[in-house]
Tab-separated table of C-alpha atoms in Angstrom:
chain	number	residue	atom	x	y	z
A	58	MET	CA	-18.882	4.434	-15.604
A	59	THR	CA	-16.212	1.769	-14.901
A	60	LYS	CA	-17.828	-2.180	-14.703
A	61	THR	CA	-16.877	-4.691	-12.389
A	62	ASP	CA	-17.099	-8.073	-11.096
A	63	PHE	CA	-17.818	-6.874	-7.264
A	64	THR	CA	-19.637	-4.914	-5.041
A	65	ILE	CA	-18.857	-1.975	-4.733
A	66	ASP	CA	-20.326	-0.061	-1.383
A	67	ARG	CA	-23.574	1.838	-1.434
A	68	ASN	CA	-21.926	4.463	-0.266
A	69	ILE	CA	-19.011	5.268	-1.320
A	70	SER	CA	-20.061	8.367	-2.451
A	71	GLU	CA	-19.280	9.488	1.301
A	72	LYS	CA	-15.407	7.732	2.333
A	73	LEU	CA	-13.294	10.052	2.115
A	74	ILE	CA	-10.298	7.865	0.810
A	75	PHE	CA	-6.880	8.522	1.353
A	76	ILE	CA	-4.227	6.802	-1.872
A	77	THR	CA	-0.096	7.242	-1.737
A	78	GLY	CA	1.529	7.607	-4.659
A	79	ALA	CA	-1.540	8.454	-6.385
A	80	ASN	CA	-0.316	10.346	-9.372
A	81	SER	CA	0.726	7.628	-11.582
A	82	GLY	CA	0.282	3.120	-12.066
A	83	LEU	CA	-1.740	1.913	-9.881
A	84	GLY	CA	-2.679	5.088	-7.803
A	85	PHE	CA	-3.960	7.392	-10.342
A	86	GLU	CA	-6.394	4.156	-12.117
A	87	THR	CA	-7.150	3.833	-7.812
A	88	THR	CA	-7.878	7.218	-7.741
A	89	ASN	CA	-9.534	7.802	-10.919
A	90	PHE	CA	-11.624	5.145	-10.192
A	91	PHE	CA	-13.032	6.597	-6.699
A	92	ALA	CA	-13.262	10.186	-8.663
A	93	GLU	CA	-15.527	8.160	-11.181
A	94	LYS	CA	-17.804	6.701	-8.558
A	95	LYS	CA	-17.581	10.515	-6.469
A	96	ALA	CA	-15.955	9.732	-3.611
A	97	THR	CA	-13.611	12.045	-2.176
A	98	VAL	CA	-9.497	11.327	-2.532
A	99	ILE	CA	-6.454	12.991	-0.896
A	100	MET	CA	-3.843	12.050	-3.299
A	101	ALA	CA	-0.503	11.811	-1.448
A	102	CYS	CA	2.037	11.844	-3.304
A	103	ARG	CA	5.687	13.063	-4.115
A	104	ASN	CA	6.376	15.581	-6.098
A	105	MET	CA	3.573	18.302	-6.218
A	106	GLN	CA	4.137	18.914	-9.740
A	107	LYS	CA	3.150	15.423	-11.038
A	108	ALA	CA	0.182	15.595	-8.878
A	109	GLU	CA	-1.607	18.565	-9.862
A	110	GLU	CA	-1.417	17.228	-13.271
A	111	ALA	CA	-2.374	14.010	-12.239
A	112	LYS	CA	-5.524	15.917	-10.479
A	113	ASN	CA	-5.987	17.910	-13.677
A	114	SER	CA	-6.304	15.369	-15.895
A	115	ILE	CA	-9.080	13.476	-13.856
A	116	GLN	CA	-10.674	16.263	-13.226
A	117	LYS	CA	-11.142	16.995	-16.836
A	118	GLU	CA	-12.427	13.492	-16.762
A	119	TYR	CA	-14.867	14.301	-14.211
A	120	PRO	CA	-15.323	17.606	-13.570
A	121	GLU	CA	-16.345	17.179	-9.905
A	122	ALA	CA	-14.396	14.930	-8.383
A	123	LYS	CA	-13.411	15.823	-5.607
A	124	LEU	CA	-9.176	15.803	-4.908
A	125	SER	CA	-7.642	17.385	-3.261
A	126	VAL	CA	-3.241	16.866	-2.502
A	127	ILE	CA	-1.114	16.463	-0.159
A	128	GLU	CA	2.922	16.202	-0.396
A	129	LEU	CA	4.496	12.573	1.253
A	130	ASP	CA	7.729	11.405	0.536
A	131	LEU	CA	7.586	7.951	1.782
A	132	ALA	CA	11.239	8.255	2.201
A	133	ASP	CA	11.313	11.089	5.103
A	134	LEU	CA	10.094	10.439	8.224
A	135	ASP	CA	9.959	13.792	8.501
A	136	SER	CA	7.712	14.609	5.300
A	137	ILE	CA	5.910	11.509	6.868
A	138	ARG	CA	4.953	12.754	10.127
A	139	LYS	CA	4.434	16.475	8.706
A	140	CYS	CA	1.956	15.233	5.948
A	141	ALA	CA	0.046	12.790	9.098
A	142	ALA	CA	-0.060	16.047	11.092
A	143	ALA	CA	-1.692	18.688	7.878
A	144	PHE	CA	-4.469	15.521	7.203
A	145	ASN	CA	-5.407	15.422	11.219
A	146	LYS	CA	-5.456	18.961	11.642
A	147	SER	CA	-8.073	18.559	8.786
A	148	TYR	CA	-10.380	15.913	9.433
A	149	GLU	CA	-11.440	14.371	11.850
A	150	LYS	CA	-12.012	10.902	9.904
A	151	LEU	CA	-10.224	8.272	7.463
A	152	ASP	CA	-13.029	5.505	5.672
A	153	VAL	CA	-9.589	3.497	3.419
A	154	LEU	CA	-6.230	4.114	3.404
A	155	ILE	CA	-5.208	2.694	0.369
A	156	ASN	CA	-0.351	2.286	1.366
A	157	ASN	CA	-0.136	1.945	-2.661
A	158	ALA	CA	3.115	3.925	-3.409
A	159	GLY	CA	6.519	2.123	-4.028
A	160	VAL	CA	10.064	2.143	-4.986
A	161	MET	CA	10.982	-1.776	-7.023
A	162	VAL	CA	14.451	-3.002	-7.722
A	163	PRO	CA	16.691	0.154	-7.677
A	164	PRO	CA	20.109	0.515	-7.360
A	165	TYR	CA	21.225	0.350	-3.613
A	166	SER	CA	20.529	3.923	-1.816
A	167	LYS	CA	19.037	5.305	1.473
A	168	THR	CA	15.570	7.076	2.623
A	169	LYS	CA	16.705	10.374	4.428
A	170	GLN	CA	17.111	8.378	8.110
A	171	GLY	CA	19.441	6.260	6.607
A	172	PHE	CA	17.335	3.062	6.029
A	173	GLU	CA	17.347	0.845	2.592
A	174	LEU	CA	15.785	2.354	0.411
A	175	GLN	CA	13.204	-0.514	-0.622
A	176	PHE	CA	12.462	-1.487	2.791
A	177	GLY	CA	12.223	1.972	3.710
A	178	THR	CA	10.244	2.939	1.846
A	179	ASN	CA	7.406	-0.066	0.574
A	180	PHE	CA	7.369	-0.939	4.819
A	181	LEU	CA	8.875	1.707	7.051
A	182	GLY	CA	7.212	4.485	5.207
A	183	HIS	CA	3.727	3.068	5.135
A	184	PHE	CA	4.122	1.341	8.696
A	185	ALA	CA	4.510	5.093	10.107
A	186	LEU	CA	2.088	6.626	8.411
A	187	THR	CA	-0.573	4.114	9.121
A	188	GLY	CA	-0.027	4.680	12.969
A	189	LEU	CA	0.480	8.541	12.961
A	190	VAL	CA	-3.518	8.900	10.578
A	191	MET	CA	-4.760	4.979	12.765
A	192	PRO	CA	-6.424	7.537	15.374
A	193	ALA	CA	-8.988	8.790	12.209
A	194	LEU	CA	-9.173	5.401	11.262
A	195	LEU	CA	-10.200	4.233	15.250
A	196	LYS	CA	-13.202	6.655	14.681
A	197	THR	CA	-14.368	6.239	11.384
A	198	LYS	CA	-16.431	3.148	11.629
A	199	ASN	CA	-15.725	0.245	9.487
A	200	SER	CA	-13.324	2.457	8.308
A	201	ARG	CA	-9.672	-0.388	5.904
A	202	VAL	CA	-6.628	-0.140	5.359
A	203	ILE	CA	-5.175	-1.732	2.304
A	204	SER	CA	-2.088	-1.944	2.137
A	205	LEU	CA	-0.651	-3.804	-1.482
A	206	SER	CA	2.032	-6.241	-1.086
A	207	SER	CA	3.480	-8.007	-4.483
A	208	LEU	CA	3.515	-11.607	-6.439
A	209	ALA	CA	7.727	-10.983	-5.117
A	210	SER	CA	6.194	-11.151	-1.292
A	211	LYS	CA	6.472	-15.462	-1.750
A	212	ILE	CA	9.968	-15.060	-3.003
A	213	GLY	CA	11.159	-12.272	0.104
A	214	LYS	CA	12.226	-13.537	3.795
A	215	ILE	CA	12.455	-10.838	6.706
A	216	ASP	CA	16.254	-10.780	7.620
A	217	PHE	CA	15.735	-9.210	11.076
A	218	GLU	CA	20.422	-9.706	10.948
A	219	ASP	CA	20.335	-7.535	8.315
A	220	LEU	CA	17.232	-5.956	7.905
A	221	GLN	CA	18.792	-2.771	5.657
A	222	SER	CA	20.781	-4.796	3.490
A	223	GLU	CA	24.647	-3.270	5.671
A	224	TYR	CA	26.142	-6.242	5.841
A	225	LYS	CA	25.816	-8.563	3.375
A	226	ASP	CA	26.372	-8.217	-0.844
A	227	TYR	CA	23.315	-5.845	-2.225
A	228	LYS	CA	20.806	-7.692	-4.360
A	229	LYS	CA	17.792	-6.258	-4.895
A	230	TRP	CA	15.835	-8.961	-5.810
A	231	PRO	CA	15.671	-10.189	-2.798
A	232	ALA	CA	15.117	-6.614	-1.022
A	233	TYR	CA	11.948	-5.777	-2.913
A	234	GLY	CA	11.001	-9.575	-2.279
A	235	GLN	CA	11.827	-8.966	2.286
A	236	SER	CA	9.834	-4.699	2.081
A	237	LYS	CA	6.838	-6.865	0.310
A	238	LEU	CA	6.384	-9.608	2.427
A	239	ALA	CA	6.760	-7.514	5.531
A	240	ASP	CA	4.343	-5.699	3.869
A	241	LEU	CA	1.662	-8.687	3.960
A	242	ILE	CA	2.723	-9.188	7.298
A	243	PHE	CA	2.397	-6.356	8.294
A	244	SER	CA	-1.277	-6.025	7.638
A	245	LYS	CA	-2.076	-9.167	8.834
A	246	GLU	CA	-1.239	-7.718	12.358
A	247	LEU	CA	-2.885	-4.635	12.256
A	248	ALA	CA	-5.822	-7.410	11.405
A	249	ARG	CA	-5.283	-9.113	14.404
A	250	ARG	CA	-4.493	-5.814	16.748
A	251	LEU	CA	-7.709	-4.568	15.285
A	252	GLU	CA	-9.846	-7.869	15.883
A	253	ASN	CA	-8.721	-8.416	19.564
A	254	ILE	CA	-9.799	-4.449	20.611
A	255	ASN	CA	-13.336	-5.656	18.952
A	256	SER	CA	-13.038	-2.790	16.454
A	257	SER	CA	-15.016	-2.337	13.709
A	258	SER	CA	-11.918	-1.287	11.853
A	259	ILE	CA	-10.244	-3.800	8.900
A	260	SER	CA	-6.746	-5.067	7.795
A	261	VAL	CA	-6.472	-5.800	3.913
A	262	ALA	CA	-4.273	-6.976	1.719
A	263	ALA	CA	-3.790	-6.917	-2.325
A	264	HIS	CA	-1.201	-7.262	-4.874
A	265	PRO	CA	-1.647	-6.104	-8.681
A	266	GLY	CA	-0.358	-8.969	-10.727
A	267	GLY	CA	1.641	-8.308	-13.182
A	268	SER	CA	1.772	-5.068	-14.668
A	269	PRO	CA	4.011	-2.409	-16.964
A	270	THR	CA	3.564	0.862	-14.493
A	271	ASN	CA	6.846	3.160	-13.010
A	272	LEU	CA	7.473	0.498	-10.702
A	273	GLN	CA	9.076	-0.912	-13.889
A	274	ARG	CA	11.898	1.994	-13.790
A	275	SER	CA	14.633	0.000	-12.502
A	276	SER	CA	13.933	-3.077	-13.495
A	277	SER	CA	16.069	-4.946	-16.829
A	278	PHE	CA	15.709	-5.379	-20.090
A	279	LEU	CA	14.224	-9.197	-19.546
A	280	MET	CA	11.407	-7.978	-17.165
A	281	LYS	CA	10.367	-4.503	-18.336
A	282	TYR	CA	10.970	-5.629	-22.194
A	283	ILE	CA	9.773	-9.335	-22.977
A	284	LEU	CA	8.978	-10.714	-19.516
A	285	THR	CA	6.024	-8.016	-18.218
A	286	PRO	CA	4.273	-7.329	-21.796
A	287	LEU	CA	3.991	-11.514	-21.448
A	288	ILE	CA	2.805	-12.014	-18.412
A	289	SER	CA	0.923	-8.931	-17.450
A	290	HIS	CA	-2.436	-6.818	-17.315
A	291	PRO	CA	-2.534	-2.889	-17.830
A	292	PRO	CA	-2.598	-0.553	-14.715
A	293	GLU	CA	-6.745	0.258	-14.968
A	294	LYS	CA	-7.427	-3.739	-14.475
A	295	ALA	CA	-4.263	-4.627	-11.942
A	296	ALA	CA	-5.279	-1.546	-9.513
A	297	LEU	CA	-8.643	-3.628	-9.294
A	298	PRO	CA	-7.521	-6.578	-6.210
A	299	SER	CA	-6.492	-3.222	-3.692
A	300	ILE	CA	-10.062	-1.515	-5.615
A	301	ARG	CA	-12.003	-4.415	-4.164
A	302	ALA	CA	-10.017	-4.967	-0.963
A	303	ALA	CA	-11.391	-1.153	-0.433
A	304	CYS	CA	-14.777	-0.423	-1.324
A	305	ASP	CA	-16.741	-4.582	-1.087
A	306	PRO	CA	-19.306	-5.274	1.184
A	307	ALA	CA	-17.410	-9.049	1.210
A	308	VAL	CA	-14.193	-7.973	1.742
A	309	ALA	CA	-13.153	-9.738	5.740
A	310	ASN	CA	-10.037	-8.670	8.057
A	311	GLY	CA	-7.116	-10.278	8.023
A	312	SER	CA	-7.602	-10.866	3.986
A	313	TYR	CA	-5.438	-10.707	0.748
A	314	TRP	CA	-6.738	-10.347	-2.201
A	315	GLY	CA	-5.128	-10.077	-5.787
A	316	PRO	CA	-5.877	-11.316	-10.049
A	317	SER	CA	-6.899	-15.316	-9.966
A	318	GLY	CA	-5.707	-16.091	-13.755
A	319	PHE	CA	-2.548	-17.978	-13.864
A	320	PHE	CA	-0.059	-17.361	-10.915
A	321	GLU	CA	-2.256	-14.653	-10.097
A	322	LEU	CA	-0.290	-12.675	-12.368
A	323	THR	CA	-3.417	-11.349	-14.038
A	324	GLY	CA	-7.631	-11.377	-14.284
A	325	LYS	CA	-10.482	-10.529	-11.597
A	326	PRO	CA	-10.045	-9.595	-8.002
A	327	GLU	CA	-10.165	-12.429	-5.984
A	328	LYS	CA	-8.937	-14.387	-2.577
A	329	ALA	CA	-4.751	-14.557	-2.980
A	330	LYS	CA	-2.728	-17.434	-1.847
A	331	ILE	CA	-0.476	-15.797	1.405
A	332	PRO	CA	3.061	-17.344	1.462
A	333	SER	CA	3.715	-18.803	4.433
A	334	ARG	CA	6.148	-16.956	5.943
A	335	ALA	CA	3.552	-14.401	5.986
A	336	LYS	CA	1.657	-15.858	8.705
A	337	ASP	CA	3.788	-16.855	11.421
A	338	ILE	CA	2.757	-14.618	14.635
A	339	ASN	CA	6.623	-14.454	15.888
A	340	THR	CA	8.294	-12.800	12.917
A	341	ALA	CA	4.865	-10.125	12.820
A	342	LYS	CA	5.429	-8.944	17.010
A	343	ARG	CA	9.076	-8.739	16.099
A	344	LEU	CA	8.836	-6.943	13.050
A	345	TRP	CA	6.374	-4.633	14.005
A	346	ASN	CA	8.471	-4.385	17.503
A	347	GLU	CA	11.416	-3.510	14.440
A	348	ALA	CA	9.488	-1.227	13.205
A	349	GLU	CA	7.989	1.133	15.857
A	350	GLY	CA	11.990	1.246	17.445
A	351	LEU	CA	12.828	2.527	13.385
A	352	THR	CA	10.758	4.972	13.195
A	353	GLY	CA	9.684	6.205	16.302
A	354	VAL	CA	5.699	6.087	15.152
A	355	THR	CA	4.051	4.042	18.316
A	356	TYR	CA	-0.028	2.398	17.575
A	357	PRO	CA	-2.758	3.624	19.950
A	358	PHE	CA	-3.951	-0.038	21.049
A	359	GLY	CA	-0.614	-1.267	22.242
A	360	SER	CA	3.797	-1.572	21.718
A	361	GLY	CA	4.929	-4.450	19.465
A	362	LYS	CA	6.623	-5.879	22.702
A	363	GLU	CA	2.986	-7.450	23.602
């Protein structure tokens, strides 16, 4: 059994867990962890062939693993709606949603609906998915939404005048930082709204520190081959902050988790420092309102205009 330095919900085998980007990297390791614990896991992936291969790989190691795959392209709102509709038709409850998938510093490109790819996939896609499956989450006592941010959120800035990076020279790292800061702001604002309706559901954020996953494929030679090997830990370790956020009974609404070592790059999963830019409630409300307008998805407990 996988050893952890934190407490795991004793009822974890009874949980239904939905993981985006579950076929590789952190998503694969997270799926593998919960499969070992005998939880039921829905693997939401863009490439169904790779999803089936990942599922089969895990089931070879854990033959009794309760895994299913569902198609999800977070860069396409139509795909997100189709995925959520299929989920809602098949399931009435959802214990844990782990918004794990993402893209990192690709060349400038757009989602199907014309959003800058990183902002559209990492933030808007997960905002839409979460809203569309929120009824199932709210029906489930003590359910959780886990949003994956990044250390890059520390350099992020929400540019409301140019959210899609259309009017200035495109800089992929600042755009990535904005998308991951948006994820963290979303997690905090969702936590506030859940608290306002006295829900038992909670919203928690996590970041993996440094890890050599597929997200690195678009980064520089220096990042991929020199810096990352020196200041990172393997995906199975990097997945632990989001795993702890998902299954430790002591995790609180609105908290943020990451590695506890040097500059939060590696180490055991503990509470992480929240960047000051992620704490501004006016920014959070405005970003929520923008996300509703861009995606057309509203949540069942209030508008971002509140």
